[in-house]
Coordinates of C-alpha atoms and ligand atoms in Angstrom, one line a residue:
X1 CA -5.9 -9.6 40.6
X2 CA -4.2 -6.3 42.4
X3 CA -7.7 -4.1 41.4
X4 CA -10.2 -7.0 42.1
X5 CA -9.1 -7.0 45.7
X6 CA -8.4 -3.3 45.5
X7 CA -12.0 -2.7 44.9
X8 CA -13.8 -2.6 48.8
X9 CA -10.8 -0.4 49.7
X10 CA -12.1 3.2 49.0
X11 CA -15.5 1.6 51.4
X12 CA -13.6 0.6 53.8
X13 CA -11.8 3.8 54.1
X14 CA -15.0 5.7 53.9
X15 CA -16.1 4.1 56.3
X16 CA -13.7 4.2 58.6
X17 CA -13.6 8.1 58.1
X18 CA -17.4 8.0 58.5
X19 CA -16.0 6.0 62.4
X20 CA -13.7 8.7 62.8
X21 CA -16.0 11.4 62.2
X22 CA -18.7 9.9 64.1
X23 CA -16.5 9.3 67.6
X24 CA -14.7 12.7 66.9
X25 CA -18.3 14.2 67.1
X26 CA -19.1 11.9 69.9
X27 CA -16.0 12.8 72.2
X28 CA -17.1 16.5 71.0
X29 CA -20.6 16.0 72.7
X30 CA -18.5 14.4 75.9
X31 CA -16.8 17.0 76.6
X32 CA -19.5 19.7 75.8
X33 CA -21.8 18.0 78.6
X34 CA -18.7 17.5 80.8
X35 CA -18.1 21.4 80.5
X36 CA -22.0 21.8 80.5
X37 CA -22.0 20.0 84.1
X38 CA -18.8 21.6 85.1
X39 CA -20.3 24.7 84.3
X40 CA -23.9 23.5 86.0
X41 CA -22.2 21.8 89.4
X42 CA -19.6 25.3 89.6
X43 CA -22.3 27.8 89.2
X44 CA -22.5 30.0 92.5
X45 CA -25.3 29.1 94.4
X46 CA -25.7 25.4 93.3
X47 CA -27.0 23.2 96.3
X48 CA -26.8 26.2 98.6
X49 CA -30.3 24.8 99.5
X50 CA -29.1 22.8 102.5
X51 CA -26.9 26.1 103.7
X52 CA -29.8 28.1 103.5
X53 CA -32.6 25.9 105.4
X54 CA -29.4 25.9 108.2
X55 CA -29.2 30.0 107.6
X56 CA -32.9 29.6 108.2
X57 CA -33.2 27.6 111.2
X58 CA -30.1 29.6 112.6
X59 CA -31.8 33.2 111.1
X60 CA -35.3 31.8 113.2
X61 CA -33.5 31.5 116.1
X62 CA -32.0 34.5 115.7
X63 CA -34.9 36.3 115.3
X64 CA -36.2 34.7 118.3
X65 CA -33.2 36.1 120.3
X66 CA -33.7 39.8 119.2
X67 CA -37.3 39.5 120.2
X68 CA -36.3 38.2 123.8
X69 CA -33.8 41.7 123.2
X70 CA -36.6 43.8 122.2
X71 CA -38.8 42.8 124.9
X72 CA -35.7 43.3 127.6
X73 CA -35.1 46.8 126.3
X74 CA -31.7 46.0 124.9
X75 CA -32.7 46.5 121.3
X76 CA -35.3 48.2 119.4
X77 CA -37.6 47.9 116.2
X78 CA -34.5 48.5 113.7
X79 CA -32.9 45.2 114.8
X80 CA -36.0 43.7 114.4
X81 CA -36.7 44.8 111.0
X82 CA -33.3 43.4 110.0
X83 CA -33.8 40.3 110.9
X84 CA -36.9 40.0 109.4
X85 CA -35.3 41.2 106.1
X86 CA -32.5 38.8 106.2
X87 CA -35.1 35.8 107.1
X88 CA -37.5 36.8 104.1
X89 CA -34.2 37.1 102.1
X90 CA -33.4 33.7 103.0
X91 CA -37.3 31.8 102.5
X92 CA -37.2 33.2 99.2
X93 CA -34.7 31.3 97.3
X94 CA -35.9 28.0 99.5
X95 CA -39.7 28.5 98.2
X96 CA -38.7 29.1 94.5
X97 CA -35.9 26.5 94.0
X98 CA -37.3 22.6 93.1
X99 CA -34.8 20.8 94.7
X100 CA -37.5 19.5 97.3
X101 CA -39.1 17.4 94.1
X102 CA -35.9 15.6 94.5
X103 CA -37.5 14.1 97.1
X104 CA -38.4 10.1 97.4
X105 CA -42.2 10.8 98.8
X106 CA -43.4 14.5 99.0
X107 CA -42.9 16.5 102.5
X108 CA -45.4 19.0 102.9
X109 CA -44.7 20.2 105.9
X110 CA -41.7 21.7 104.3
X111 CA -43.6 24.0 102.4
X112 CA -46.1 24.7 104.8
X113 CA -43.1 25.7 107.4
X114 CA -41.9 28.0 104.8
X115 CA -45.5 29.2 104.0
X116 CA -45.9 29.6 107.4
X117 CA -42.4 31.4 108.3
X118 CA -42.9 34.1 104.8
X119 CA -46.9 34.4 106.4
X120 CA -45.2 35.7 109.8
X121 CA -42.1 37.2 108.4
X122 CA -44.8 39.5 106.2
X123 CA -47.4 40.2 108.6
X124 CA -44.4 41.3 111.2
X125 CA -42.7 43.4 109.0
X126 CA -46.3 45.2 108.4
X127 CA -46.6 46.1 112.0
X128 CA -43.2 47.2 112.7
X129 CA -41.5 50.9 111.6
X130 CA -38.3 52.2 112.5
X131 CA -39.3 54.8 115.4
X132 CA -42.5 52.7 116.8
X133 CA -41.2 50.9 120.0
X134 CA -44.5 50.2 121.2
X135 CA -45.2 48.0 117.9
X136 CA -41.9 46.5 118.0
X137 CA -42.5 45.2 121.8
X138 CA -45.8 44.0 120.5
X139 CA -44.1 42.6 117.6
X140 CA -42.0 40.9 119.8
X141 CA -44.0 39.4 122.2
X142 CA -45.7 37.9 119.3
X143 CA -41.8 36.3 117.7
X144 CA -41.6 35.0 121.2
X145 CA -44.8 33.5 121.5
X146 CA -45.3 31.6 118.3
X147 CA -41.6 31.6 116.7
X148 CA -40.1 28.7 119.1
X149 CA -42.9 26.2 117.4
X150 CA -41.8 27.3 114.2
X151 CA -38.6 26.7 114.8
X152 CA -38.8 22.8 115.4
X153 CA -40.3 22.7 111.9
X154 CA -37.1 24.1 109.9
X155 CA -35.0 20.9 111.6
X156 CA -37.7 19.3 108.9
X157 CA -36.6 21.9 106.3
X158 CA -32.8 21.2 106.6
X159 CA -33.5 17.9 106.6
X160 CA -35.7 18.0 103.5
X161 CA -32.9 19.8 101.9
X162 CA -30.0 17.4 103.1
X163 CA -31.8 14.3 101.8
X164 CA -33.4 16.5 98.2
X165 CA -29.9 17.8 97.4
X166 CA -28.2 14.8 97.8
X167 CA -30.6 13.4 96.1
X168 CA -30.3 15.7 93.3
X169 CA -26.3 15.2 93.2
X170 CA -27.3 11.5 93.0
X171 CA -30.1 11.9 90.1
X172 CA -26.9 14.5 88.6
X173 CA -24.4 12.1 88.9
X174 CA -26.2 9.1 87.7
X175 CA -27.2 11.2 84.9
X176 CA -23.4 12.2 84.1
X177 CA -22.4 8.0 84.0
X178 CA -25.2 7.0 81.9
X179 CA -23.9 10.2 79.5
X180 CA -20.6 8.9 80.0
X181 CA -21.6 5.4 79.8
X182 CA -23.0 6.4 76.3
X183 CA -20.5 8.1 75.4
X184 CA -18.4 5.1 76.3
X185 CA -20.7 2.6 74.7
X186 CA -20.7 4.8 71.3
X187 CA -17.1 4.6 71.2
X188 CA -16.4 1.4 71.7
X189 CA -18.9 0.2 69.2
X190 CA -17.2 2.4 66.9
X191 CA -13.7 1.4 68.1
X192 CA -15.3 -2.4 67.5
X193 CA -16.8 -1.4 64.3
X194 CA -12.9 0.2 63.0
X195 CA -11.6 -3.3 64.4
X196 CA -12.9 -5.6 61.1
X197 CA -12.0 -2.7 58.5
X198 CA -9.3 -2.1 60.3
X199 CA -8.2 -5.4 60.4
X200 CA -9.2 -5.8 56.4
X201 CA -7.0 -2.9 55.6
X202 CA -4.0 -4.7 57.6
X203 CA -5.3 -7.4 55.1
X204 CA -5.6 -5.5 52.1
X205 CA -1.9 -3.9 53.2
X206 CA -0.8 -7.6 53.3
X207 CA -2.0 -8.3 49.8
X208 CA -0.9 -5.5 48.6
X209 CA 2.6 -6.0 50.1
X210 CA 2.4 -9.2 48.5
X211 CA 1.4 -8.6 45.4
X212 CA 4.0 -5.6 44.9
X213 CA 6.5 -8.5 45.6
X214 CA 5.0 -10.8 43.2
X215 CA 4.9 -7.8 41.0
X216 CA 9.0 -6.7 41.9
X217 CA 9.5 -10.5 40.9
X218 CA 7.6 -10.6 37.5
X219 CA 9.2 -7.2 36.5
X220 CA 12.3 -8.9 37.6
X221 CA 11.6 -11.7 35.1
X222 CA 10.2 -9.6 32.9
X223 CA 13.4 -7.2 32.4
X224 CA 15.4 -10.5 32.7
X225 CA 13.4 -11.7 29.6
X226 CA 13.9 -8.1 27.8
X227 CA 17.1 -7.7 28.3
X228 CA 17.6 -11.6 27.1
X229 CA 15.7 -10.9 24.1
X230 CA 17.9 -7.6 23.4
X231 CA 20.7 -9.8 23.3
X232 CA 19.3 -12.3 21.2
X233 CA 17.8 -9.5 18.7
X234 CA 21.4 -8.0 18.9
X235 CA 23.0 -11.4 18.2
X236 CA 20.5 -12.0 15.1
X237 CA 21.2 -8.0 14.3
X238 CA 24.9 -8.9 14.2
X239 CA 24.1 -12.4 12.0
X240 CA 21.9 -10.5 9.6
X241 CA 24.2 -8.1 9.0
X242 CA 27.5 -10.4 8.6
X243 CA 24.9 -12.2 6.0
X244 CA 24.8 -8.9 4.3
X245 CA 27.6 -8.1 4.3
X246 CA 29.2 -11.2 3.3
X247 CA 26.1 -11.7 0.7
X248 CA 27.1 -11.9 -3.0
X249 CA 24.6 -9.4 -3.6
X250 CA 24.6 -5.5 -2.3
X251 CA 21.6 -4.8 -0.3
X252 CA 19.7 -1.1 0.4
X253 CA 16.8 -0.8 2.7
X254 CA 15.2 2.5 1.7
X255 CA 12.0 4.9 2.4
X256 CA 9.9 4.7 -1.2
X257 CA 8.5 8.3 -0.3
X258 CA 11.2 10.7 1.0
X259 CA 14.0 8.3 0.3
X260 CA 15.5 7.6 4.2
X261 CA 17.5 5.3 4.1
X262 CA 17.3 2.5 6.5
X263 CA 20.0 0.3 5.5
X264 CA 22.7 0.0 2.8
X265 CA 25.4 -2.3 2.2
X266 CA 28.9 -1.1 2.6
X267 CA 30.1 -1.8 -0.8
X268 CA 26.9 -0.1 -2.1
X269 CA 27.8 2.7 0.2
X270 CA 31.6 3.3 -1.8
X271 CA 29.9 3.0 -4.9
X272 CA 27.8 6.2 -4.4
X273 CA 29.6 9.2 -5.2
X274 CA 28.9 10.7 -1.5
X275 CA 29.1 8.1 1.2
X276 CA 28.3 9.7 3.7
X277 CA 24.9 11.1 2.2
X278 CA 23.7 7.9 0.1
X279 CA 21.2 8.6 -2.0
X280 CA 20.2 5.8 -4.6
X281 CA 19.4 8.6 -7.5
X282 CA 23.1 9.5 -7.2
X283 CA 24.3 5.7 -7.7
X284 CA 22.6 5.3 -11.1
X285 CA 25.2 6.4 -13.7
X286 CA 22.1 7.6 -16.2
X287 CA 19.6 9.5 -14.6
X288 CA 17.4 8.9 -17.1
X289 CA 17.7 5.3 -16.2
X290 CA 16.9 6.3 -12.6
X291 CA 14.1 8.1 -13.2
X292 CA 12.6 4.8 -15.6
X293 CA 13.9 2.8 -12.4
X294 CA 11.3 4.8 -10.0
X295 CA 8.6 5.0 -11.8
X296 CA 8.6 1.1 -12.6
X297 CA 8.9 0.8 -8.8
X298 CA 5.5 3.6 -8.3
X299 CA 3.9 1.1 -10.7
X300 CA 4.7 -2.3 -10.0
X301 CA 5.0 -4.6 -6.4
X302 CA 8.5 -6.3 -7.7
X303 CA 11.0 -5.5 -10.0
X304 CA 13.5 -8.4 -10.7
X305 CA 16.7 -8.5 -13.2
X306 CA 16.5 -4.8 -13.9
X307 CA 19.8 -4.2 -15.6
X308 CA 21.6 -0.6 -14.5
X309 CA 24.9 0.8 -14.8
X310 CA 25.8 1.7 -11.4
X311 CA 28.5 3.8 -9.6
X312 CA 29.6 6.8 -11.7
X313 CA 33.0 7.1 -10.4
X314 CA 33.7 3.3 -12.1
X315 CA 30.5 1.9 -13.6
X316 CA 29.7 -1.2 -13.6
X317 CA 26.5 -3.5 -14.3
X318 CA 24.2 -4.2 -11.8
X319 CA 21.5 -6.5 -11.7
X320 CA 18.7 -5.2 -9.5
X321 CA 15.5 -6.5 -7.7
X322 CA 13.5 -5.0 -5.8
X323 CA 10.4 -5.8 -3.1
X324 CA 7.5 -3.5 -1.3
X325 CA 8.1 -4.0 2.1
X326 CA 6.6 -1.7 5.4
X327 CA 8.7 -0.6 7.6
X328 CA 7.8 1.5 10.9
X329 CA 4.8 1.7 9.1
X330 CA 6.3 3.0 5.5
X331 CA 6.6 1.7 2.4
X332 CA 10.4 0.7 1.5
X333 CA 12.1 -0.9 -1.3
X334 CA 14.3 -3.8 -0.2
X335 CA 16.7 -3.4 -3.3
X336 CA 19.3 -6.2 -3.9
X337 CA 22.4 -5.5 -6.8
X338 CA 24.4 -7.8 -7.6
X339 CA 27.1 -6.9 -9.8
X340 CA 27.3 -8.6 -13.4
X341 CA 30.1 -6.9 -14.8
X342 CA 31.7 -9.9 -15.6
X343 CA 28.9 -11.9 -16.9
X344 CA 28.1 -8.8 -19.4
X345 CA 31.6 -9.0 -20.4
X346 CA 31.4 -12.6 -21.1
X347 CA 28.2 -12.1 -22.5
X348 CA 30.0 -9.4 -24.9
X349 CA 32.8 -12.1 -25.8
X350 CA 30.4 -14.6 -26.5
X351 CA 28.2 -11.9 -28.7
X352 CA 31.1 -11.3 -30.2
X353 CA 32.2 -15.2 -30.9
X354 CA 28.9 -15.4 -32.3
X355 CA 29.0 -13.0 -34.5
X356 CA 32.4 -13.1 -35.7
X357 CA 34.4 -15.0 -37.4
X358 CA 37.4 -15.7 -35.5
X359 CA 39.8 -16.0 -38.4
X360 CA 39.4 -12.8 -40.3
X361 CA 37.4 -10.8 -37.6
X362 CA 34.8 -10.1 -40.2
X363 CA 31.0 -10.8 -39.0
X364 CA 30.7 -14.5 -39.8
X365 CA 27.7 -15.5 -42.3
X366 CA 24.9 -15.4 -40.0
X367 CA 25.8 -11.6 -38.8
X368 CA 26.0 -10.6 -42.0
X369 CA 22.5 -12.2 -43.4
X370 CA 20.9 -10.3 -40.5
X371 CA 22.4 -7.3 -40.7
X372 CA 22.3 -7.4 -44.7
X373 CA 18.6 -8.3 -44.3
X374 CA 17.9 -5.2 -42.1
X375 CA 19.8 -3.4 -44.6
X376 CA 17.8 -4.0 -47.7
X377 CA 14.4 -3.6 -45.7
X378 CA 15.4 -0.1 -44.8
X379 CA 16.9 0.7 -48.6
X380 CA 13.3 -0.7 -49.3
X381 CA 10.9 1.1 -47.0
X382 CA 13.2 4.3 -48.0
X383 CA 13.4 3.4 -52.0
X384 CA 17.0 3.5 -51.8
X385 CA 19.7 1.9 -54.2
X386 CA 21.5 -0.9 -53.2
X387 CA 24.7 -3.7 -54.5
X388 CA 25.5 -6.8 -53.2
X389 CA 29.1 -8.1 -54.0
X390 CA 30.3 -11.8 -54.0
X391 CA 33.7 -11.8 -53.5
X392 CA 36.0 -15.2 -53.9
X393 CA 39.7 -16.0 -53.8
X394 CA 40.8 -17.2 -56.8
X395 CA 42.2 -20.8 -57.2
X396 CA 42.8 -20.8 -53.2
X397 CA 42.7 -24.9 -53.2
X398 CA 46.1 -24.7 -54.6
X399 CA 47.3 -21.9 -52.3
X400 CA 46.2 -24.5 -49.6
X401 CA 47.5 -27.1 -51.2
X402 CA 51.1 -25.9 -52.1
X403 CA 52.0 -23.8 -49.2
X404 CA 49.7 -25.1 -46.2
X405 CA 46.5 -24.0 -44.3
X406 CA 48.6 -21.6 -42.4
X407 CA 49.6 -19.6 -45.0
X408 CA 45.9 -20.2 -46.5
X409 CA 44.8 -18.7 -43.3
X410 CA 47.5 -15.6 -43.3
X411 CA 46.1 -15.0 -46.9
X412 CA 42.1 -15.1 -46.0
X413 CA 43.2 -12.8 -42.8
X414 CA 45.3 -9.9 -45.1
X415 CA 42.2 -10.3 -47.6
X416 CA 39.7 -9.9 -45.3
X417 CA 42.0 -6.7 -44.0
X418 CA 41.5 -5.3 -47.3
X419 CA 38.1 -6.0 -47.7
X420 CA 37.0 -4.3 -44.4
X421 CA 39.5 -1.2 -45.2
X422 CA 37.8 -0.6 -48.6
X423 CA 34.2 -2.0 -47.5
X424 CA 32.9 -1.6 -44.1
X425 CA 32.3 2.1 -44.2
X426 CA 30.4 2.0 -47.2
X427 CA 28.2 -0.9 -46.1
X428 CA 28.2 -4.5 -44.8
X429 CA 30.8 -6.9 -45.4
X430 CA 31.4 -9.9 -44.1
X431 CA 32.5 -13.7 -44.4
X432 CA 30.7 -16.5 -45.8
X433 CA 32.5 -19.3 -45.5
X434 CA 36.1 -20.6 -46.4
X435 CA 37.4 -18.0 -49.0
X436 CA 34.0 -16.7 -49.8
X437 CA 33.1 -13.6 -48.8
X438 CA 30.3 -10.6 -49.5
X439 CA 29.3 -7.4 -49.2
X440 CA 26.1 -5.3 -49.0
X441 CA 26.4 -1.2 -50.0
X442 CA 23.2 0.7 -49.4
X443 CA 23.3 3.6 -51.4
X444 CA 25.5 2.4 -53.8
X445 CA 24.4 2.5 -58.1
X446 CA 25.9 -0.7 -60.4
X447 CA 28.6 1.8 -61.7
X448 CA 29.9 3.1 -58.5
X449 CA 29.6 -1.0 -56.9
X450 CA 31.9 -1.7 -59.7
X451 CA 34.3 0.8 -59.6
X452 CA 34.4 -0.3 -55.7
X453 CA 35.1 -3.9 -57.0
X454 CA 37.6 -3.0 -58.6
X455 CA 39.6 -0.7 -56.3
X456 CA 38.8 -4.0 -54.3
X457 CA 40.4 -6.5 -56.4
X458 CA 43.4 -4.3 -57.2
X459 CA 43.9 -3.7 -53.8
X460 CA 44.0 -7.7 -52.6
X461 CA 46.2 -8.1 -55.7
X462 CA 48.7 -5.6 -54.3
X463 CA 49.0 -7.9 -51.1
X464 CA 52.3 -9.8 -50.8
X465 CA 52.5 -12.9 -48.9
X466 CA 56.6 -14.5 -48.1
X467 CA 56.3 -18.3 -48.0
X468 CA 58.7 -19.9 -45.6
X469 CA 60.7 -21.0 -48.3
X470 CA 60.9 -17.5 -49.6
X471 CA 58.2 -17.1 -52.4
X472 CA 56.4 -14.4 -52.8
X473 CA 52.9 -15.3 -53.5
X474 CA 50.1 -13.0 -54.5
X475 CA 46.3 -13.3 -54.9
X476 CA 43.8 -12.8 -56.9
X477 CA 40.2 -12.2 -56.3
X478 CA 36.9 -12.6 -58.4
X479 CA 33.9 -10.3 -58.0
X480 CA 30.4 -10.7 -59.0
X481 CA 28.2 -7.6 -58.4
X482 CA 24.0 -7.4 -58.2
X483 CA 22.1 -4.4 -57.9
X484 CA 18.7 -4.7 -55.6
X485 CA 15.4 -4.4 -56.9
X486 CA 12.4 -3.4 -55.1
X487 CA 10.6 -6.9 -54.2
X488 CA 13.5 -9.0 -54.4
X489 CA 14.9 -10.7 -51.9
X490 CA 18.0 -10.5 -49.9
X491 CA 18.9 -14.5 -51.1
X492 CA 17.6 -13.4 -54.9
X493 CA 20.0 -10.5 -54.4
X494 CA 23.0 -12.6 -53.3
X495 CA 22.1 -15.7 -55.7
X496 CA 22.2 -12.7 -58.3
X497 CA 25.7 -11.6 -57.4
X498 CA 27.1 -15.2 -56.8
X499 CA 25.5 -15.8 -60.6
X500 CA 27.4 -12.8 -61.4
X501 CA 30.8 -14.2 -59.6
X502 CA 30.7 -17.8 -61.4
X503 CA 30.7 -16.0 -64.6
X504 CA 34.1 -14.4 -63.4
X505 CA 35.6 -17.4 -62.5
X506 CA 34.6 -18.7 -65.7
X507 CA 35.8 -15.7 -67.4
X508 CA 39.2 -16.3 -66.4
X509 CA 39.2 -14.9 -62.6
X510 CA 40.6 -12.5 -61.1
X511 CA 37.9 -9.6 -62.7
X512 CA 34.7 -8.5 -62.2
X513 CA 30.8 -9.6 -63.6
X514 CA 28.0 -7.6 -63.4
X515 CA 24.7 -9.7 -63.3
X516 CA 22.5 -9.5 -66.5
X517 CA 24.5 -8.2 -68.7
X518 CA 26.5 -11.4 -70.1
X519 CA 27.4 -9.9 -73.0
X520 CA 28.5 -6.5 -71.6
X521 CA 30.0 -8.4 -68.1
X522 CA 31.9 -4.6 -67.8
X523 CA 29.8 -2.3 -67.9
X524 CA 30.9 1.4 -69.0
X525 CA 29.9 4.0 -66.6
Ligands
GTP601 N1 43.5 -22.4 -45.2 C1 42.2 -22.4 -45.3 N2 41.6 -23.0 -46.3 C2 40.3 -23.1 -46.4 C3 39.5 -22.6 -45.4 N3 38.2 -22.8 -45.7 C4 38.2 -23.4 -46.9 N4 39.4 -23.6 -47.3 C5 39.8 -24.1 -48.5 O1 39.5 -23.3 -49.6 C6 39.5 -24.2 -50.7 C7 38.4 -23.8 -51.7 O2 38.7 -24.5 -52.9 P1 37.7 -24.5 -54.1 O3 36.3 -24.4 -53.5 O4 37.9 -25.7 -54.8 O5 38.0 -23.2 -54.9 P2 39.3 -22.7 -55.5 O6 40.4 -23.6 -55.2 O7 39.5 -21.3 -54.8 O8 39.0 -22.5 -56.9 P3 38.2 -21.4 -57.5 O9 37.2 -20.9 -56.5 O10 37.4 -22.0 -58.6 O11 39.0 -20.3 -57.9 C8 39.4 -25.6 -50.2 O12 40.7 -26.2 -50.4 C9 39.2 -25.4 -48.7 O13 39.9 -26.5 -48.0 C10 40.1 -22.0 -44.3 O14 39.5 -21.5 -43.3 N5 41.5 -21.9 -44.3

């Protein structure tokens, strides 16, 4: 609104420059004609006219008077001459100045008394000379004789000049009003041409006044509303922040290019090895893992559950996600953590559980079919030797049965004992259910699996278990042993060796069979 009214201003002042100019020029002019007609009306021998026609009448009579002299004796030519001189002195400037056209209605008889006077003046001053008397009493005679008629013409002449220089002043001064009244005019229709621009500048310096106030007012409101919306961004600032802070999860805000960091969470902050100087390479405890980390980020938009072991000072697991954002036009990574520690612990336990059996600590059946099936695909691939064993407690219902499941269970535990002492390094072992139990030896020939079996067997027979009632009780075990052919299968393998272990059983316990040789169960390495 402020520049659509502020448009006719730069005219307006234009023109009233253009005013300005125009009635500084015009009071210019005024005074250069009033100095002009000062200079005119101050000039010597303005409007003498009416001085000389009386210095003429008076200079007529004069002459008239020395003639009268001449012709008494009392004077002589030289006087005579003088006066003519001064007379002719005086018709001049009355016959060459044109203040008689001043006149209202033409006198003639002013010029033909002047005419008439220079006529006599000249043909006098012809005759006389300085010495002649004789001419100057002629002369004289003359003055006297035609002079005095002459004389009651230049009464006309001074009046002529009266009335033409006064009419002169009159035609002067008229002309110096209507100059001034010009003058005056132009002025005032410039002062009355200022009056509407002046009067729209007053308007324009109203609006303007006006619209600075409305303007003071809406910066007013406007700070008001800034400094209102500070507060409010400072107040959300503060929220956001106690939700981060308070958040399960760590946060980091961070430049994806030069690695500025824009915001990081406190606790994320301790973790790093130098708080002060976070830097989110320096948080990973593998750098390698870092290094995967990035360039998953260069590739991808999002990165969620990305597992990492974080803080090197005390590691723990982290969970990571990550988004693209832009910031102060950047990219960033908005990276939450949250810390699984525990839930990798308990998923450890439960791995463990799983695996396990909880009585003996041996892996439990499943475990060991997995790990035995690996096992045998390798010793395949590689054409390596490989024994199964299938171990059992011998008559272990009765063991139950006399003495309790306790003691049943202290007996499985101190077998088991011996079987991962003598087995695990050598292979696989593990439990199979109630006192069954078997083992898997890569790298192992028949002859050497039975000289293991037997160490084995010996070994759980040397274990002494007190009863609460004081017995000593001691167990035996029974071992059946397969060797793995290529082809086979792990459950042919261990079907082989369980083939192998009923045949000990059924040989009396307490020894060891070797599969397919039933009629050399032991065989002689
Ligand atoms: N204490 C205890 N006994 C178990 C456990 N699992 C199985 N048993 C027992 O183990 C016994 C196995 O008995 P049988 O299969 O008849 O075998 P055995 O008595 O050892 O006889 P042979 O194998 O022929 O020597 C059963 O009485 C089961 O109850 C266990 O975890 N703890």
């Amino acid at each position: 609104m402020a520049l659509i009214r502020g448009t006719g201003r730069p005219f307006v002042m234009l023109s009233l420059l253009g005013i300005l100019v125009a009635m500084i020029v015009a009071t210019l002019v005024g005074l250069y004609v009033v100095n002009e007609k000062h200079a005119q009306f101050s000039a010597p021998g303005l409007h003498t006219e009416v001085w000389q026609s009386y210095q003429l009448h008076s200079e007529t009579h004069h002459l008239i008077e020395t003639a009268e002299r001449t012709l008494a004796g009392e004077t002589g030519p030289r006087h005579l001459i003088q006066r003519l001189g001064v007379m002719k002195s005086l018709l001049l400037p009355l016959q060459r100045t044109d203040v008689f056209s001043s006149l209202s209605e033409p006198r003639p008889e002013v010029e033909a008394t002047l005419d008439t006077l220079q006529h006599l003046a000249d043909e006098w001053s012809s005759q006389l000379s300085w010495q002649d008397t004789t001419a100057a009493e002629r002369v004289a005679g003359d003055i006297v004789q035609r002079l005095p008629a002459v004389l009651e013409d230049t009464h006309h002449v001074i009046v002529a000049a009266n009335i033409a220089v006064a009419n002169q002043v009159d035609s002067e001064r008229q002309d110096l009003k209507r100059t001034f009244r010009l003058l005056a005019w132009t002025l005032l229709v410039l002062g009355a041409g200022c009056i509407p621009l002046m009067l729209k500048l007053i308007r324009d310096h109203h609006s303007a006044k006006r619209l600075t106030q409305e303007l003071g007012a809406f910066n007013q409101a406007l700070e008001q509303r800034v400094a209102e919306r500070t507060r409010s961004l400072n107040e959300r600032k503060a929220l956001l922040s106690t939700i981060l802070e308070s958040s399960p999860s760590d946060v980091a805000l961070i430049g994806a290019n030069d690695q500025r960091v824009f915001y990081v969470s406190e606790t994320l902050r301790q973790h790093s090895p130098n708080p002060s100087a976070f830097q989110l390479r320096h948080l990973f405890v593998d750098s390698r893992q870092y290094e995967l980390f990035q360039q998953r980020l260069m590739t991808q938009k999002a990165l969620d559950n990305w597992e990492a072991q974080l803080a090197p000072r005390a590691p723990y697991w982290a969970l990571l996600s990550v988004r693209h954002l832009q910031l102060e036009s950047q990219p960033v990574w908005l990276i939450w953590s949250l810390d699984i520690s525990e839930r990798k612990h308990m998923e450890r336990e439960l791995k463990q559980l799983a695996s396990t059996d909880t009585l003996t600590g041996l892996p439990n059946r499943r475990t060991f079919l997995l790990r035995s099936l690996k096992q045998l695909q390798r010793a395949d691939r590689d054409g390596r030797l490989c024994a199964a064993l299938a171990i059992d407690i011998d008559l272990f219902k009765r063991i139950n049965d006399e003495y309790g499941h306790q003691v049943g269970d202290d007996i499985l535990r101190k077998v088991a004992q011996q079987l991962d002492r003598h087995l695990s390094d050598l292979g696989i072992v593990g439990r199979l259910g109630g006192e069954e139990f078997a083992a898997l030896l890569p790298d192992v020939s028949a002859d050497d699996a039975w000289q293991i079996a037997e160490t084995l067997r010996n070994a759980v027979k040397a274990i002494r278990t007190r009863t609460e009632h004081g017995d000593t009780l001691v167990v035996t075990i029974s071992v059946g042993i397969a060797t793995h052919h290529a082809g086979a299968t792990l459950k042919q393998l261990l079907m082989q060796a369980d083939d192998a272990l009923y045949r000990a059983k059924t040989n009396g316990r307490d020894c060891c069979e070797y599969f397919g040789h039933p009629d050399t169960a032991t065989p002689t390495a």
